[in-house]
Short mmCIF file of C-alpha atoms in Angstrom, two decimals:
data_model
loop_
_atom_site.label_atom_id
_atom_site.label_comp_id
_atom_site.label_asym_id
_atom_site.label_seq_id
_atom_site.Cartn_x
_atom_site.Cartn_y
_atom_site.Cartn_z
CA ASP A 235 33.98 102.12 -5.80
CA ALA A 236 37.51 102.99 -6.89
CA VAL A 237 37.86 104.68 -10.25
CA THR A 238 40.80 105.86 -12.33
CA ALA A 239 40.87 109.58 -13.12
CA VAL A 240 43.12 111.32 -15.64
CA GLY A 241 44.08 114.95 -15.29
CA ARG A 242 46.88 117.30 -14.43
CA ILE A 243 48.27 118.38 -11.08
CA LEU A 244 47.75 121.95 -9.85
CA ASN A 245 49.10 123.76 -6.80
CA ILE A 246 46.33 125.96 -5.37
CA ASN A 247 46.80 127.80 -2.09
CA LEU A 248 44.11 130.42 -1.60
CA ASP A 249 45.78 131.86 1.52
CA ASP A 250 49.18 132.30 -0.13
CA PRO A 251 49.20 131.84 -3.95
CA ALA A 252 53.00 132.08 -4.00
CA ALA A 253 53.48 129.31 -1.41
CA PRO A 254 55.40 126.21 -2.53
CA ILE A 255 53.56 123.03 -3.33
CA SER A 256 52.65 120.67 -0.49
CA ASN A 257 50.45 117.64 0.13
CA ASP A 258 47.69 119.97 1.31
CA THR A 259 47.58 122.18 -1.81
CA LEU A 260 47.30 119.49 -4.48
CA PHE A 261 44.39 119.68 -6.91
CA LEU A 262 43.49 117.49 -9.86
CA GLU A 263 42.24 119.30 -12.96
CA THR A 264 40.24 116.98 -15.19
CA SER A 265 40.17 117.18 -18.97
CA ARG A 266 37.50 119.25 -20.66
CA ARG A 267 36.25 116.23 -22.59
CA LEU A 268 35.90 113.83 -19.67
CA GLY A 269 35.47 116.11 -16.66
CA ASN A 270 34.55 119.55 -18.01
CA GLY A 271 37.89 120.87 -16.71
CA ARG A 272 36.70 120.64 -13.11
CA ARG A 273 39.27 121.07 -10.32
CA ILE A 274 39.01 118.89 -7.25
CA LEU A 275 41.12 118.63 -4.09
CA LEU A 276 43.50 115.67 -4.27
CA ASP A 277 44.11 113.74 -1.05
CA VAL A 278 47.32 111.66 -1.30
CA GLN A 279 47.49 110.47 2.34
CA ALA A 280 46.65 106.87 1.40
CA SER A 281 48.95 106.71 -1.62
CA PRO A 282 52.16 104.82 -0.76
CA SER A 283 54.29 106.31 -3.52
CA PHE A 284 54.17 109.40 -5.72
CA SER A 285 56.22 112.19 -7.27
CA LEU A 286 54.11 115.19 -8.29
CA PHE A 287 54.54 118.73 -9.61
CA PRO A 288 52.22 121.40 -11.08
CA GLY A 289 51.38 120.71 -14.72
CA GLN A 290 52.05 116.97 -14.50
CA VAL A 291 49.58 114.71 -16.32
CA VAL A 292 48.66 111.74 -14.11
CA ALA A 293 46.44 108.68 -14.02
CA VAL A 294 45.33 108.23 -10.42
CA GLU A 295 43.20 105.52 -8.88
CA GLY A 296 41.00 106.35 -5.92
CA LYS A 297 37.57 107.39 -4.73
CA ASN A 298 35.63 110.59 -5.31
CA ILE A 299 34.39 111.57 -1.88
CA LYS A 300 31.12 113.54 -2.07
CA GLY A 301 32.32 115.21 -5.26
CA SER A 302 34.56 117.63 -3.38
CA GLU A 303 37.71 115.57 -2.82
CA PHE A 304 39.46 112.74 -4.64
CA ALA A 305 41.17 110.29 -2.27
CA ALA A 306 44.09 108.77 -4.21
CA SER A 307 45.08 105.18 -3.46
CA GLN A 308 47.79 104.86 -6.12
CA PHE A 309 49.19 106.53 -9.23
CA ARG A 310 49.29 104.49 -12.42
CA PRO A 311 52.27 104.65 -14.83
CA LEU A 312 51.52 106.55 -18.01
CA PRO A 313 51.82 104.90 -21.43
CA ARG A 314 55.29 105.35 -22.88
CA LEU A 315 56.12 106.78 -26.26
CA PRO A 316 57.19 104.14 -28.79
CA HIS A 317 60.70 102.93 -28.05
CA SER A 318 62.11 100.94 -30.92
CA SER A 319 63.73 97.62 -30.22
CA ILE A 320 67.10 96.85 -31.76
CA GLY A 321 65.58 94.96 -34.66
CA ASP A 322 62.87 97.54 -35.42
CA ARG A 323 65.03 100.65 -35.75
CA PRO A 324 65.25 102.25 -39.22
CA ASP A 325 69.04 102.36 -38.87
CA ALA A 326 71.01 99.65 -37.14
CA ILE A 327 72.89 100.82 -34.06
CA GLN A 328 76.50 101.50 -34.96
CA PRO A 329 79.20 102.30 -32.40
CA PHE A 330 80.21 105.90 -31.87
CA ASP A 331 81.92 108.16 -29.33
CA GLY A 332 80.66 111.58 -28.35
CA ILE A 333 81.48 114.71 -26.39
CA ILE A 334 78.69 116.73 -24.75
CA ALA A 335 79.38 120.09 -23.10
CA CYS A 336 77.29 123.04 -21.98
CA GLY A 337 78.33 126.66 -21.52
CA PRO A 338 79.38 129.04 -20.14
CA TYR A 339 82.73 128.32 -21.81
CA THR A 340 84.85 130.97 -20.12
CA LEU A 341 85.64 131.90 -16.52
CA SER A 342 83.75 134.73 -14.87
CA ASP A 343 86.78 137.03 -14.54
CA ASN A 344 87.87 137.06 -18.19
CA LEU A 345 86.82 136.39 -21.78
CA GLU A 346 89.75 134.18 -22.75
CA TYR A 347 87.71 130.94 -23.00
CA GLU A 348 90.37 128.72 -21.42
CA PRO A 349 87.86 125.96 -20.52
CA LEU A 350 86.74 125.82 -24.16
CA ARG A 351 90.36 125.62 -25.28
CA ASP A 352 91.02 122.72 -22.91
CA LEU A 353 87.83 120.98 -24.05
CA ILE A 354 88.90 121.23 -27.69
CA ASP A 355 92.36 119.87 -26.80
CA GLN A 356 90.82 116.80 -25.15
CA THR A 357 88.32 116.35 -27.97
CA LEU A 358 91.04 116.36 -30.61
CA THR A 359 92.86 113.67 -28.65
CA THR A 360 89.91 111.26 -28.71
CA LYS A 361 88.46 112.32 -32.11
CA PRO A 362 84.81 111.44 -31.40
CA SER A 363 82.14 110.96 -34.06
CA LEU A 364 79.78 113.41 -32.34
CA VAL A 365 80.34 116.74 -30.57
CA LEU A 366 77.38 118.52 -28.95
CA LEU A 367 78.16 122.03 -27.73
CA LEU A 368 75.26 123.67 -25.88
CA GLY A 369 75.11 127.39 -25.19
CA PRO A 370 75.40 129.92 -23.79
CA PHE A 371 78.48 130.75 -25.84
CA VAL A 372 78.36 134.44 -24.90
CA SER A 373 76.43 134.49 -21.64
CA GLU A 374 74.36 137.51 -20.64
CA ALA A 375 75.22 136.65 -17.02
CA HIS A 376 78.98 137.13 -17.51
CA PRO A 377 80.09 139.95 -15.18
CA MET A 378 82.28 141.67 -17.76
CA LEU A 379 79.44 141.82 -20.29
CA ARG A 380 76.76 142.66 -17.77
CA GLU A 381 78.80 145.52 -16.29
CA GLY A 382 80.16 146.84 -19.58
CA GLN A 383 83.82 146.03 -18.82
CA THR A 384 84.61 145.22 -22.47
CA ASP A 385 84.26 147.18 -25.70
CA LEU A 386 83.47 144.03 -27.67
CA MET A 387 79.94 143.41 -28.89
CA PRO A 388 78.52 139.90 -28.30
CA GLU A 389 79.05 138.83 -31.92
CA ASP A 390 82.62 140.16 -31.74
CA VAL A 391 83.24 138.04 -28.64
CA PHE A 392 81.92 135.01 -30.51
CA SER A 393 83.92 135.68 -33.68
CA THR A 394 87.23 136.48 -31.94
CA LYS A 395 87.08 134.16 -28.92
CA VAL A 396 84.82 131.21 -29.79
CA SER A 397 85.04 130.73 -33.55
CA PRO A 398 88.84 130.17 -33.65
CA HIS A 399 88.41 127.23 -31.27
CA LEU A 400 85.54 125.89 -33.37
CA ALA A 401 87.68 126.18 -36.50
CA ARG A 402 90.47 124.25 -34.79
CA LEU A 403 87.95 121.60 -33.77
CA ARG A 404 86.53 121.24 -37.27
CA GLU A 405 89.98 121.03 -38.84
CA GLY A 406 91.21 118.44 -36.35
CA LEU A 407 88.29 116.00 -36.60
CA PRO A 408 87.49 113.66 -39.48
CA ILE A 409 85.02 115.03 -41.99
CA SER A 410 82.62 112.26 -40.92
CA SER A 411 82.42 113.65 -37.37
CA SER A 412 79.32 115.72 -36.66
CA ILE A 413 79.54 118.98 -34.67
CA TYR A 414 76.35 120.63 -33.45
CA LEU A 415 75.75 123.92 -31.65
CA VAL A 416 72.58 124.32 -29.55
CA PRO A 417 71.42 127.85 -28.61
CA SER A 418 70.47 128.99 -25.13
CA ALA A 419 68.00 131.63 -23.97
CA ASP A 420 70.90 133.13 -21.96
CA ASP A 421 73.04 133.60 -25.08
CA LEU A 422 73.57 137.19 -26.22
CA CYS A 423 74.22 135.99 -29.77
CA SER A 424 70.76 134.50 -30.17
CA PRO A 425 67.95 136.90 -31.15
CA TYR A 426 65.42 134.55 -29.51
CA VAL A 427 65.21 134.75 -25.72
CA SER A 428 62.23 132.43 -25.20
CA PHE A 429 61.93 128.66 -25.17
CA PRO A 430 61.72 126.90 -27.64
CA GLN A 431 64.35 128.46 -29.92
CA PRO A 432 65.17 127.90 -33.59
CA PRO A 433 68.73 127.03 -34.60
CA PHE A 434 71.37 129.71 -35.06
CA SER A 435 70.84 130.99 -38.60
CA ARG A 436 73.46 130.32 -41.26
CA GLU A 437 73.83 134.08 -41.69
CA LEU A 438 74.63 134.57 -38.01
CA LEU A 439 77.12 131.70 -38.00
CA ALA A 440 78.79 133.07 -41.14
CA ARG A 441 79.08 136.56 -39.62
CA ALA A 442 80.59 135.03 -36.48
CA GLY A 443 83.17 133.14 -38.53
CA VAL A 444 81.91 129.64 -37.71
CA PRO A 445 83.40 127.31 -40.33
CA ASP A 446 81.38 125.13 -42.69
CA GLY A 447 80.83 121.65 -41.38
CA ILE A 448 79.41 122.88 -38.06
CA GLU A 449 75.62 122.84 -37.83
CA SER A 450 73.14 124.27 -35.35
CA LEU A 451 70.17 122.49 -33.80
CA SER A 452 66.99 123.95 -32.40
CA ASN A 453 66.42 124.09 -28.66
CA PRO A 454 65.01 121.60 -27.77
CA ALA A 455 65.95 118.99 -30.35
CA GLN A 456 65.83 115.28 -31.03
CA ILE A 457 68.41 113.74 -33.33
CA ALA A 458 69.25 110.21 -34.43
CA VAL A 459 72.93 109.29 -34.37
CA ASN A 460 73.85 105.88 -35.75
CA GLY A 461 70.42 104.55 -34.84
CA VAL A 462 70.39 106.10 -31.32
CA ASN A 463 67.84 108.78 -30.46
CA ILE A 464 69.24 111.69 -28.43
CA ALA A 465 66.95 114.34 -26.92
CA ILE A 466 68.44 117.70 -25.91
CA SER A 467 66.74 120.37 -23.82
CA ASN A 468 68.94 123.38 -23.12
CA ILE A 469 66.90 125.05 -20.40
CA ASP A 470 67.32 124.38 -16.69
CA ALA A 471 64.02 122.57 -16.28
CA LEU A 472 65.52 120.48 -13.46
CA PHE A 473 66.29 123.55 -11.34
CA HIS A 474 62.73 124.76 -11.86
CA LEU A 475 61.23 121.35 -11.05
CA VAL A 476 63.30 120.81 -7.90
CA LYS A 477 61.45 123.68 -6.21
CA GLU A 478 58.01 122.44 -7.27
CA GLU A 479 58.08 118.70 -6.65
CA VAL A 480 56.44 116.89 -3.74
CA SER A 481 57.09 113.17 -3.32
CA ARG A 482 56.79 110.13 -1.08
CA LEU A 483 58.86 106.98 -1.58
CA PRO A 484 59.09 107.44 -5.38
CA ALA A 485 60.09 104.54 -7.63
CA LEU A 486 63.26 106.42 -8.63
CA SER A 487 64.74 107.48 -5.31
CA ASP A 488 67.62 109.57 -6.70
CA ARG A 489 65.97 112.97 -6.96
CA LEU A 490 67.88 114.64 -9.79
CA PRO A 491 67.57 111.77 -12.30
CA ARG A 492 63.93 111.49 -11.23
CA LEU A 493 63.36 115.11 -12.28
CA ALA A 494 64.91 114.35 -15.68
CA TRP A 495 62.73 111.26 -15.96
CA HIS A 496 59.64 113.44 -15.57
CA LEU A 497 60.43 114.99 -18.97
CA VAL A 498 60.56 111.56 -20.62
CA GLU A 499 57.46 110.27 -18.83
CA GLN A 500 55.47 113.42 -19.64
CA ARG A 501 56.71 113.36 -23.28
CA HIS A 502 57.47 117.06 -22.91
CA PHE A 503 60.65 119.14 -22.70
CA TYR A 504 59.11 121.56 -20.18
CA PRO A 505 56.17 119.92 -18.38
CA LEU A 506 56.04 122.42 -15.49
CA ALA A 507 52.79 124.43 -15.52
CA THR A 508 54.32 127.88 -14.92
CA PRO A 509 57.98 128.86 -15.20
CA PRO A 510 59.51 130.97 -12.40
CA PRO A 511 59.50 134.77 -12.89
CA ASP A 512 63.26 134.95 -13.56
CA CYS A 513 63.07 132.31 -16.31
CA ALA A 514 63.02 132.98 -20.02
CA GLY A 515 59.47 132.90 -21.31
CA ILE A 516 57.96 129.58 -22.35
CA LEU A 517 55.98 130.12 -25.55
CA ALA A 518 52.63 128.40 -25.08
CA SER A 519 51.88 128.99 -28.76
CA GLN A 520 54.86 126.75 -29.60
CA ASP A 521 53.87 123.91 -27.27
CA ALA A 522 53.87 121.40 -30.13
CA ARG A 523 57.63 121.95 -30.51
CA LEU A 524 58.13 121.05 -26.85
CA ARG A 525 56.59 117.60 -27.25
CA MET A 526 58.84 114.60 -27.78
CA LEU A 527 58.33 112.66 -30.99
CA VAL A 528 59.75 109.34 -29.82
CA ALA A 529 61.08 108.01 -26.54
CA PRO A 530 64.74 109.04 -26.28
CA ASP A 531 67.56 106.60 -25.69
CA ILE A 532 69.64 109.43 -24.20
CA MET A 533 68.09 112.49 -22.51
CA VAL A 534 70.45 115.48 -22.15
CA THR A 535 69.23 118.09 -19.65
CA PRO A 536 71.97 120.55 -18.58
CA SER A 537 71.44 122.08 -15.15
CA GLN A 538 73.25 124.06 -12.48
CA LEU A 539 72.32 121.22 -10.12
CA ARG A 540 74.77 118.38 -9.49
CA GLN A 541 75.86 116.63 -12.67
CA PHE A 542 74.76 113.00 -13.07
CA ALA A 543 74.39 110.08 -15.46
CA ARG A 544 71.74 107.51 -14.63
CA MET A 545 70.00 104.62 -16.36
CA HIS A 546 66.26 104.31 -15.82
CA GLU A 547 63.75 102.23 -17.76
CA ASN A 548 65.88 101.98 -20.88
CA ALA A 549 66.88 105.64 -21.02
CA VAL A 550 70.18 107.32 -20.13
CA LEU A 551 69.38 110.47 -18.12
CA LEU A 552 72.24 112.92 -18.34
CA ASN A 553 73.20 116.28 -16.84
CA PRO A 554 76.69 117.14 -18.15
CA GLY A 555 76.98 120.17 -15.85
CA HIS A 556 78.56 123.41 -17.09
CA LEU A 557 82.06 123.69 -18.55
CA SER A 558 82.78 126.78 -16.46
CA LYS A 559 81.64 127.51 -12.92
CA GLY A 560 82.60 130.98 -11.81
CA LEU A 561 86.37 131.14 -11.38
CA SER A 562 86.98 127.42 -11.97
CA GLY A 563 86.47 124.83 -14.64
CA GLY A 564 83.42 122.62 -14.63
CA THR A 565 82.48 119.33 -16.25
CA PHE A 566 81.58 117.74 -19.58
CA VAL A 567 80.60 114.26 -20.72
CA LYS A 568 82.36 111.56 -22.71
CA LEU A 569 79.82 109.22 -24.25
CA ALA A 570 80.47 105.83 -25.82
CA VAL A 571 77.83 103.72 -27.57
CA ARG A 572 78.76 100.22 -28.59
CA ALA A 573 76.71 98.09 -30.97
CA PRO A 574 75.06 95.00 -29.46
CA SER A 575 76.92 91.80 -30.18
CA SER A 576 75.71 89.70 -33.07
CA MET A 577 74.60 87.09 -30.53
CA GLU A 578 72.38 89.59 -28.69
CA ALA A 579 71.00 91.10 -31.88
CA SER A 580 70.02 87.70 -33.31
CA GLY A 581 68.86 86.10 -30.07
CA PRO A 582 65.33 85.55 -28.79
CA MET A 583 65.29 88.99 -27.08
CA LEU A 584 65.42 90.82 -30.43
CA GLY A 585 62.25 92.81 -29.71
CA ASP A 586 63.04 93.50 -26.06
CA SER A 587 64.58 96.97 -26.13
CA THR A 588 64.62 97.16 -22.31
CA LYS A 589 67.30 94.49 -22.09
CA LEU A 590 69.18 95.31 -25.27
CA PHE A 591 69.54 99.07 -25.30
CA PRO A 592 71.08 101.08 -23.85
CA ALA A 593 72.08 99.02 -20.80
CA GLU A 594 74.30 96.77 -22.88
CA CYS A 595 75.58 99.48 -25.16
CA THR A 596 76.22 102.81 -23.44
CA SER A 597 78.89 104.14 -21.11
CA VAL A 598 79.11 107.68 -19.77
CA GLU A 599 82.04 109.42 -18.10
CA ILE A 600 81.65 112.83 -16.44
CA VAL A 601 84.99 114.60 -16.82
CA ARG A 602 86.17 117.63 -14.87
CA ILE A 603 87.98 120.19 -17.04
#
């Protein structure tokens, strides 16, 4: 008889441990409580639709053939984290505009930070309520820093090249506007090179000349802005996942948003079992800080892959791209959240968050700098 098993996906290839995942190397590792942690070969030939990667927690229906192989017939959707309806949110949704950008913020042949200057110019024109600036602010991958072509120390680069633009931003926006900096493991100004990371300390920001009124978030982070939950993960989990995923006719056909959706579905900012060797370390001891607390309305996952904005199951999945790409400017995001009309908020669909938010409320524009 068919049963439903719960476990996590593993990629095991005894002939070539470094080989990429395939349909023939899938294993299901059961939980210690229900299956004593046993690993069993997973046969997905009869499953019409799936999207799998190592480390993914799944609920799979099928038959256990002679105890040595589990023949999957279908994969069940996992329970979602609580997602508040419009009427149940602690704070009513209020309209706001936002700017979201991710570094590097300067071109690869200089340290003049022209893309950051242009971003600040555009931001001061629109005067948004929220500005999210994700690192790296002083990238360890910048050729001039990597090859020692400047006498400036990383904090000096930040204080002389980045902070003046931040000061201009803070002075030009209303005091009610929130400005947040998010560190990156590639940032030379952060003493923490693993993921997750704490916020930039106040002492570091003060030494770098960052003005008061600009705060730092941890990486990853979840914040509530005017009743809207925004999740931010400033590590290229999508680039790591794209090499490890195997799929067949998945429900979300667009691959890059599907990779971002894995984070939401798995309730985890880095659900991949093992990061690649060239990646900053993932601290297993800090796994609790990588778990999402509530289902996000907006999921921000910067990546070197193609930028995108996509709605899926009541979440906006967003890759703003990078503000600088080599010798040319990159992209950033303009975000607009509008409050539901009084008719929608008081109508019979009050508790139906799927229809009320964010489909009716959110617009995203990817802007090239």
